Short mmCIF file of C-alpha atoms and ligand atoms in Angstrom, two decimals:
data_model
loop_
_atom_site.label_atom_id
_atom_site.label_comp_id
_atom_site.label_asym_id
_atom_site.label_seq_id
_atom_site.Cartn_x
_atom_site.Cartn_y
_atom_site.Cartn_z
CA MET A 437 12.73 9.94 -6.30
CA ARG A 438 11.82 9.91 -2.66
CA ILE A 439 11.36 13.67 -2.78
CA ALA A 440 9.19 13.48 -5.88
CA LEU A 441 7.15 10.77 -4.27
CA ILE A 442 6.61 12.74 -1.11
CA ALA A 443 5.68 15.86 -3.04
CA ALA A 444 3.18 13.93 -5.12
CA ALA A 445 1.69 12.37 -2.03
CA PHE A 446 1.34 15.78 -0.42
CA GLY A 447 -0.54 16.87 -3.53
CA LEU A 448 -2.94 14.02 -2.94
CA VAL A 449 -3.42 14.88 0.69
CA LEU A 450 -3.99 18.56 0.09
CA SER A 451 -6.37 17.98 -2.76
CA GLY A 452 -8.64 16.07 -0.40
CA ALA A 453 -8.18 18.39 2.55
CA CYS A 454 -11.09 20.73 1.95
CA ASP A 455 -13.56 17.92 2.38
CA ARG A 456 -11.77 16.18 5.23
CA PRO A 457 -13.96 14.74 7.97
CA ARG A 458 -14.17 17.11 10.89
CA GLU A 459 -14.13 16.10 14.55
CA PRO A 460 -14.31 13.49 15.89
CA PHE A 461 -12.32 12.15 12.93
CA HIS A 462 -8.62 11.95 13.46
CA SER A 463 -6.27 12.14 10.49
CA GLU A 464 -2.69 10.92 10.45
CA ARG A 465 -0.02 10.30 7.81
CA LEU A 466 2.88 7.88 8.08
CA LEU A 467 5.64 7.40 5.55
CA ALA A 468 5.97 3.64 5.01
CA MET A 469 6.48 1.21 2.13
CA ALA A 470 7.93 4.17 0.16
CA THR A 471 4.59 5.94 0.18
CA TRP A 472 2.27 7.91 2.43
CA VAL A 473 -0.08 5.83 4.46
CA GLU A 474 -3.00 7.90 5.61
CA LEU A 475 -5.36 6.97 8.42
CA VAL A 476 -8.66 8.77 8.96
CA PHE A 477 -10.65 7.39 11.85
CA GLU A 478 -13.16 8.18 14.48
CA ALA A 479 -11.31 8.82 17.72
CA PRO A 480 -13.03 10.82 20.38
CA ASP A 481 -10.09 10.32 22.72
CA PRO A 482 -6.80 11.83 21.44
CA GLU A 483 -4.63 9.68 23.72
CA ARG A 484 -6.15 6.48 22.42
CA ALA A 485 -5.75 7.78 18.87
CA ALA A 486 -2.04 8.43 19.43
CA ALA A 487 -1.58 4.96 20.95
CA VAL A 488 -3.22 3.18 18.05
CA VAL A 489 -1.23 5.21 15.50
CA ALA A 490 1.99 4.26 17.33
CA ASP A 491 0.94 0.60 17.15
CA VAL A 492 0.24 0.90 13.44
CA GLU A 493 3.59 2.57 12.85
CA ARG A 494 5.41 -0.20 14.73
CA MET A 495 3.64 -2.83 12.67
CA LEU A 496 4.46 -1.02 9.41
CA ARG A 497 8.16 -0.73 10.28
CA SER A 498 8.50 -4.48 10.63
CA PHE A 499 6.13 -5.13 7.74
CA GLU A 500 8.12 -3.08 5.23
CA ARG A 501 11.27 -4.92 6.27
CA ASP A 502 9.82 -8.44 6.32
CA TYR A 503 7.62 -8.29 3.22
CA TYR A 504 9.89 -6.40 0.85
CA ALA A 505 12.18 -8.75 -1.08
CA TRP A 506 15.07 -6.23 -1.23
CA ALA A 507 15.20 -5.36 2.46
CA ASP A 508 17.04 -7.31 5.14
CA GLY A 509 13.96 -9.08 6.46
CA GLU A 510 12.06 -12.33 6.38
CA LEU A 511 11.12 -12.46 2.69
CA ALA A 512 14.71 -11.67 1.69
CA HIS A 513 15.96 -14.40 4.03
CA LEU A 514 13.46 -16.82 2.54
CA ASN A 515 14.57 -15.94 -0.99
CA ALA A 516 18.21 -16.50 0.00
CA ALA A 517 17.40 -19.86 1.62
CA LEU A 518 15.36 -21.08 -1.37
CA ALA A 519 18.11 -19.99 -3.78
CA ARG A 520 20.51 -22.20 -1.79
CA GLY A 521 18.04 -25.10 -2.01
CA GLU A 522 17.24 -24.85 1.70
CA ARG A 523 13.92 -24.69 3.50
CA LEU A 524 12.95 -21.99 5.98
CA ARG A 525 10.21 -21.69 8.57
CA VAL A 526 8.68 -18.24 8.36
CA ASP A 527 6.08 -16.35 10.36
CA PRO A 528 2.67 -18.00 9.78
CA LYS A 529 1.30 -14.69 8.45
CA LEU A 530 3.96 -14.55 5.74
CA ALA A 531 3.31 -18.21 4.92
CA ALA A 532 -0.42 -17.48 4.64
CA LEU A 533 0.21 -14.55 2.32
CA LEU A 534 2.49 -16.68 0.13
CA LEU A 535 -0.24 -19.29 -0.02
CA ALA A 536 -2.77 -16.64 -1.02
CA ALA A 537 -0.34 -15.23 -3.60
CA ARG A 538 0.16 -18.67 -5.12
CA GLU A 539 -3.59 -19.16 -5.32
CA TYR A 540 -4.07 -15.77 -7.00
CA GLY A 541 -1.32 -16.80 -9.40
CA GLU A 542 -3.17 -19.96 -10.33
CA ARG A 543 -6.63 -18.41 -10.53
CA SER A 544 -5.42 -15.46 -12.59
CA GLY A 545 -3.83 -17.62 -15.28
CA ARG A 546 -0.47 -16.41 -13.96
CA THR A 547 -1.12 -12.81 -14.90
CA PHE A 548 -0.45 -12.31 -11.19
CA ASP A 549 2.86 -13.97 -10.36
CA PRO A 550 4.67 -13.51 -7.06
CA ALA A 551 7.83 -15.06 -8.51
CA VAL A 552 8.58 -11.98 -10.63
CA GLY A 553 11.38 -10.70 -8.40
CA ASP A 554 14.26 -11.44 -10.77
CA ILE A 555 12.63 -9.80 -13.77
CA VAL A 556 11.50 -6.80 -11.70
CA GLU A 557 15.12 -6.47 -10.61
CA LEU A 558 16.40 -6.85 -14.17
CA TRP A 559 14.22 -3.91 -15.22
CA GLY A 560 15.39 -1.96 -12.18
CA PHE A 561 11.96 -1.46 -10.64
CA HIS A 562 12.92 -2.94 -7.29
CA SER A 563 14.77 0.08 -6.02
CA GLU A 564 14.13 3.77 -5.70
CA ALA A 565 17.23 4.50 -7.71
CA ALA A 566 16.88 5.24 -11.41
CA PRO A 567 16.38 2.07 -13.49
CA PRO A 568 19.38 0.93 -15.48
CA GLN A 569 19.66 2.39 -18.96
CA PRO A 570 19.41 0.82 -21.44
CA PRO A 571 16.74 -1.69 -20.32
CA PRO A 572 17.58 -5.39 -20.13
CA SER A 573 18.58 -7.16 -23.32
CA ALA A 574 15.99 -9.20 -25.18
CA ALA A 575 18.13 -12.27 -24.48
CA ASP A 576 18.07 -11.70 -20.72
CA VAL A 577 14.32 -11.19 -20.76
CA ALA A 578 13.81 -14.31 -22.89
CA ALA A 579 16.01 -16.31 -20.51
CA TRP A 580 13.79 -15.27 -17.61
CA VAL A 581 10.61 -16.16 -19.49
CA GLY A 582 11.98 -19.54 -20.52
CA ARG A 583 13.26 -20.54 -17.10
CA ASP A 584 11.78 -23.56 -15.40
CA THR A 585 11.14 -21.98 -12.05
CA GLY A 586 8.20 -20.31 -10.43
CA ILE A 587 5.99 -20.44 -7.41
CA ARG A 588 4.45 -23.77 -8.38
CA HIS A 589 7.61 -25.39 -7.05
CA LEU A 590 6.92 -24.10 -3.56
CA THR A 591 5.55 -26.20 -0.77
CA ILE A 592 4.04 -24.28 2.09
CA ALA A 593 3.56 -26.43 5.19
CA ALA A 594 0.99 -25.73 7.87
CA ASP A 595 3.72 -24.79 10.36
CA GLY A 596 5.04 -22.11 8.01
CA THR A 597 7.95 -24.08 6.59
CA ILE A 598 8.59 -23.09 3.00
CA ALA A 599 10.53 -25.36 0.69
CA ALA A 600 10.98 -25.62 -3.06
CA ALA A 601 11.67 -28.65 -5.23
CA ARG A 602 13.79 -26.29 -7.32
CA PRO A 603 14.65 -22.65 -6.66
CA PRO A 604 11.53 -20.70 -7.61
CA GLY A 605 13.29 -17.46 -8.51
CA LYS A 606 13.04 -14.39 -6.33
CA LEU A 607 9.66 -14.03 -4.66
CA ASP A 608 8.27 -10.48 -4.74
CA LEU A 609 5.06 -9.73 -2.87
CA GLY A 610 4.92 -6.14 -4.17
CA GLY A 611 1.68 -6.83 -6.04
CA ILE A 612 -0.19 -7.86 -2.89
CA ALA A 613 1.69 -6.47 0.12
CA LYS A 614 -0.07 -3.11 0.30
CA GLY A 615 -3.35 -4.96 0.47
CA GLU A 616 -2.06 -7.03 3.38
CA ALA A 617 -0.76 -3.91 5.12
CA VAL A 618 -4.05 -2.08 4.72
CA ASP A 619 -5.96 -5.11 6.03
CA ARG A 620 -3.68 -5.34 9.05
CA ILE A 621 -4.04 -1.64 9.82
CA LEU A 622 -7.82 -1.88 9.74
CA ALA A 623 -7.67 -4.96 11.97
CA GLN A 624 -5.51 -3.03 14.45
CA LEU A 625 -7.92 -0.11 14.42
CA SER A 626 -10.84 -2.45 14.90
CA ALA A 627 -9.10 -4.22 17.81
CA ALA A 628 -8.63 -0.79 19.39
CA GLY A 629 -12.37 -0.24 19.20
CA VAL A 630 -12.35 2.03 16.14
CA SER A 631 -15.29 1.17 13.92
CA ASP A 632 -15.23 4.05 11.41
CA ALA A 633 -11.97 4.32 9.52
CA LEU A 634 -10.35 4.89 6.16
CA VAL A 635 -6.84 3.66 5.35
CA ASN A 636 -5.16 5.00 2.24
CA ALA A 637 -1.81 3.47 1.29
CA GLY A 638 -0.56 5.57 -1.61
CA GLY A 639 -3.93 5.60 -3.34
CA ASP A 640 -5.09 2.13 -2.34
CA VAL A 641 -7.93 2.40 0.13
CA ARG A 642 -9.97 0.25 2.49
CA VAL A 643 -12.64 1.50 4.86
CA SER A 644 -14.64 0.34 7.84
CA GLY A 645 -17.95 1.73 9.03
CA SER A 646 -18.93 5.07 7.63
CA ARG A 647 -18.04 8.70 7.65
CA GLY A 648 -20.52 10.14 10.07
CA GLY A 649 -23.35 7.89 8.92
CA ARG A 650 -22.81 7.99 5.18
CA ALA A 651 -20.60 5.81 3.01
CA TRP A 652 -16.97 6.76 2.48
CA ARG A 653 -16.48 8.20 -1.01
CA ILE A 654 -13.29 7.51 -2.91
CA GLY A 655 -12.19 9.40 -6.01
CA ILE A 656 -10.41 7.41 -8.70
CA GLN A 657 -7.57 9.35 -10.25
CA LYS A 658 -7.15 9.71 -14.00
CA PRO A 659 -4.08 7.77 -15.14
CA ARG A 660 -3.07 10.72 -17.34
CA GLY A 661 -3.39 14.39 -16.50
CA ASP A 662 -5.11 15.73 -13.42
CA GLY A 663 -8.48 15.14 -11.87
CA ILE A 664 -10.56 12.08 -11.23
CA LEU A 665 -12.43 9.68 -13.47
CA GLY A 666 -15.24 9.55 -10.94
CA LEU A 667 -15.91 8.20 -7.50
CA VAL A 668 -17.21 5.15 -5.72
CA ALA A 669 -18.90 4.86 -2.34
CA LEU A 670 -17.60 1.97 -0.25
CA ALA A 671 -19.53 -0.25 2.13
CA SER A 672 -17.87 -1.16 5.42
CA GLY A 673 -14.95 -3.54 4.84
CA GLU A 674 -14.61 -2.85 1.13
CA ALA A 675 -11.35 -1.90 -0.54
CA VAL A 676 -10.65 -0.06 -3.78
CA PHE A 677 -7.22 -0.65 -5.28
CA THR A 678 -5.66 0.61 -8.49
CA SER A 679 -2.72 -0.70 -10.48
CA GLY A 680 -1.39 1.75 -13.01
CA ASP A 681 1.41 2.29 -15.47
CA TYR A 682 1.97 5.78 -14.03
CA GLU A 683 3.37 4.89 -10.64
CA ARG A 684 6.93 4.03 -11.62
CA PHE A 685 8.07 4.31 -15.19
CA PHE A 686 10.63 5.52 -17.65
CA GLU A 687 10.49 5.87 -21.41
CA VAL A 688 12.52 4.11 -24.08
CA ASP A 689 12.07 5.44 -27.61
CA GLY A 690 8.80 7.03 -26.55
CA GLN A 691 7.52 3.78 -25.08
CA ARG A 692 6.53 3.69 -21.45
CA MET A 693 8.30 1.05 -19.38
CA HIS A 694 6.74 0.57 -15.98
CA HIS A 695 6.85 -1.66 -12.96
CA ILE A 696 4.14 -4.20 -13.74
CA ILE A 697 5.48 -7.04 -15.83
CA ASP A 698 3.59 -9.54 -17.93
CA PRO A 699 5.11 -12.85 -16.76
CA ALA A 700 4.41 -14.37 -20.18
CA THR A 701 6.64 -11.88 -22.00
CA GLY A 702 8.93 -10.44 -19.31
CA PHE A 703 8.00 -6.95 -20.56
CA PRO A 704 6.02 -4.17 -18.89
CA VAL A 705 2.39 -4.23 -19.90
CA GLY A 706 1.63 -1.90 -22.82
CA HIS A 707 -2.09 -2.33 -23.42
CA THR A 708 -3.50 -0.87 -20.20
CA GLN A 709 -2.99 2.39 -18.32
CA ALA A 710 -4.82 1.42 -15.15
CA VAL A 711 -7.21 -1.02 -13.53
CA THR A 712 -9.31 -0.29 -10.44
CA VAL A 713 -10.96 -3.05 -8.45
CA ILE A 714 -13.41 -3.00 -5.56
CA ALA A 715 -13.29 -6.12 -3.38
CA ASP A 716 -14.15 -7.18 0.15
CA GLY A 717 -10.59 -6.90 1.39
CA GLY A 718 -7.27 -5.28 0.64
CA VAL A 719 -5.40 -8.45 -0.36
CA ALA A 720 -8.12 -9.53 -2.78
CA ALA A 721 -8.37 -6.06 -4.33
CA ASP A 722 -4.59 -5.65 -4.61
CA ALA A 723 -3.95 -9.01 -6.25
CA ALA A 724 -6.85 -8.55 -8.65
CA ALA A 725 -5.85 -5.03 -9.73
CA THR A 726 -2.36 -6.25 -10.65
CA ALA A 727 -3.70 -9.38 -12.37
CA LEU A 728 -6.31 -7.50 -14.42
CA LEU A 729 -3.80 -4.87 -15.51
CA VAL A 730 -1.67 -7.67 -16.95
CA ALA A 731 -4.61 -9.65 -18.35
CA GLY A 732 -5.44 -7.11 -21.07
CA PRO A 733 -8.40 -6.48 -23.36
CA GLU A 734 -9.25 -10.05 -24.27
CA ARG A 735 -8.79 -11.71 -20.93
CA TRP A 736 -9.50 -9.20 -18.19
CA LEU A 737 -13.19 -10.02 -17.78
CA ALA A 738 -12.53 -13.75 -17.69
CA VAL A 739 -9.72 -13.31 -15.15
CA ALA A 740 -11.97 -11.07 -13.03
CA LYS A 741 -14.59 -13.80 -13.04
CA ASN A 742 -12.04 -16.44 -12.05
CA LEU A 743 -10.90 -14.26 -9.18
CA GLY A 744 -14.47 -13.66 -8.04
CA VAL A 745 -14.19 -9.94 -8.78
CA SER A 746 -17.37 -8.26 -9.99
CA HIS A 747 -16.38 -4.58 -9.70
CA ALA A 748 -13.56 -3.61 -12.02
CA LEU A 749 -12.70 -0.69 -14.27
CA ARG A 750 -10.05 -0.70 -16.97
CA VAL A 751 -8.46 2.23 -18.78
CA ASP A 752 -6.83 1.04 -21.98
CA ALA A 753 -3.71 2.42 -23.68
CA THR A 754 -5.76 5.08 -25.49
CA GLY A 755 -7.48 6.27 -22.30
CA ALA A 756 -10.81 4.60 -23.12
CA ILE A 757 -12.66 3.29 -20.05
CA GLU A 758 -14.37 -0.07 -19.76
CA MET A 759 -16.26 -1.27 -16.71
CA THR A 760 -17.94 -4.43 -15.55
CA ALA A 761 -21.72 -4.05 -15.25
CA SER A 762 -21.50 -4.08 -11.44
CA MET A 763 -18.86 -1.36 -11.48
CA ARG A 764 -21.03 0.76 -13.75
CA ASP A 765 -23.77 0.58 -11.11
CA ARG A 766 -21.38 1.85 -8.44
CA PHE A 767 -19.34 4.38 -10.38
CA GLN A 768 -20.35 8.04 -10.12
CA ALA A 769 -18.95 10.53 -12.60
CA LEU A 770 -18.72 13.36 -10.08
CA GLY A 771 -16.01 15.88 -9.31
CA SER A 772 -13.25 15.63 -6.73
CA ALA A 773 -15.05 18.07 -4.40
CA ASP A 774 -17.46 15.26 -3.55
CA THR A 775 -14.80 12.81 -2.36
CA ASP A 776 -13.36 11.98 1.03
CA ILE A 777 -10.10 10.94 -0.53
CA ILE A 778 -8.65 10.73 -4.00
CA ALA A 779 -7.25 7.30 -4.69
CA ALA A 780 -4.21 8.76 -6.37
CA SER A 781 -0.94 6.99 -6.76
CA SER A 782 2.12 9.15 -7.14
CA LYS A 783 2.52 10.22 -10.75
CA GLY A 784 6.15 11.05 -10.40
CA GLY A 785 7.30 10.01 -13.84
CA SER A 786 10.62 8.25 -14.06
CA HIS A 787 12.08 7.39 -10.71
P1 AMP B 1234 0.67 -3.20 -7.88
O1 AMP B 1234 0.92 -1.73 -7.81
O2 AMP B 1234 -0.14 -3.74 -6.75
O3 AMP B 1234 0.12 -3.62 -9.20
O4 AMP B 1234 2.07 -3.93 -7.68
C1 AMP B 1234 3.16 -3.70 -8.52
C2 AMP B 1234 4.35 -4.44 -7.98
O5 AMP B 1234 4.11 -5.85 -8.01
C3 AMP B 1234 5.61 -4.23 -8.79
O6 AMP B 1234 6.36 -3.14 -8.31
C4 AMP B 1234 6.35 -5.55 -8.62
O7 AMP B 1234 7.05 -5.56 -7.40
C5 AMP B 1234 5.22 -6.56 -8.52
N1 AMP B 1234 4.80 -7.11 -9.81
C6 AMP B 1234 5.12 -6.70 -11.07
N2 AMP B 1234 4.51 -7.46 -12.00
C7 AMP B 1234 3.77 -8.37 -11.32
C8 AMP B 1234 2.92 -9.45 -11.71
N3 AMP B 1234 2.66 -9.74 -12.99
N4 AMP B 1234 2.34 -10.18 -10.72
C9 AMP B 1234 2.57 -9.91 -9.42
N5 AMP B 1234 3.36 -8.93 -8.99
C10 AMP B 1234 3.95 -8.16 -9.93
MG1 MG B 1235 -1.64 -5.13 -6.66
#
């Protein structure tokens, strides 16, 4: 899977290469969080560019360990402590992200749920190894849905101490962590004096400033087949994130089983191929894209409103596209030649 993922990511990079910013833009790729993280930024001084990239890489190495529930890092230690009924004081940044995740959970009507770790694991989407075949039994899935656990049992103290009245189930920040990582990278670049930058974490993008005086343009990949649906121009600080059923999936009796689970059913979402959201930050865009993918045809507009999201695009199971009115104003049905980057996630098929 790792090879397929890398190959797919290279496809993404090359497809954007012909329209890559020229000097003084610096372009760098790092393999982190099981995907390519691409940085494009204004850096007149190559030494300073190398130093800031090294800083970003250091941050990502600890981030992927501490924010991934199945690594040997802080989130895994927290999950282990909570499962034993113990409390644990974590880094204030992790505590803040858990707090944000819980709030997104509440505001999204629990379509976004950071306590999905056990069911994600049951389906086998936590690892890069092939998911178990056959998929989990209906009884196991029903037992997860019916359990009386969840993030509402968490208390998150100001000093970063996390406790739970009852074990909440395994916390999984996978639906929001890329947003946090992208935000942190942009903050690092900004602290290093870089004001014009694009960060692309496996198809999820946030920008600062502009590309040589004009807005950064991001192509939104079609969830099926090749090419882009269209593109959006981003203002400084905006992020465009996509959740899709094509990133990690396998098929059972012709039905696509993928890594985003409806917490109400315990099953992968079947009604939506992809959702793209523009928001003012990576965390907000990431949480909302996941939530709106789960929310489905009847609820996605209401959930977007609750989350304060005005720019969202949904591709339903048939490939039909719906957009909020604000997204329609921003969306340009142009070709990939006009983009700075294609917001493509790896379409590797089964992993
Ligand atoms: P994303 O690509 O941002 O939509 O995140 C997908 C990842 O979030 C999955 O691989 C799971 O780790 C996790 N996840 C799956 N379902 C949900 C959900 N309903 N709410 C929050 N996180 C989820
Ligand atoms: Mg997300």
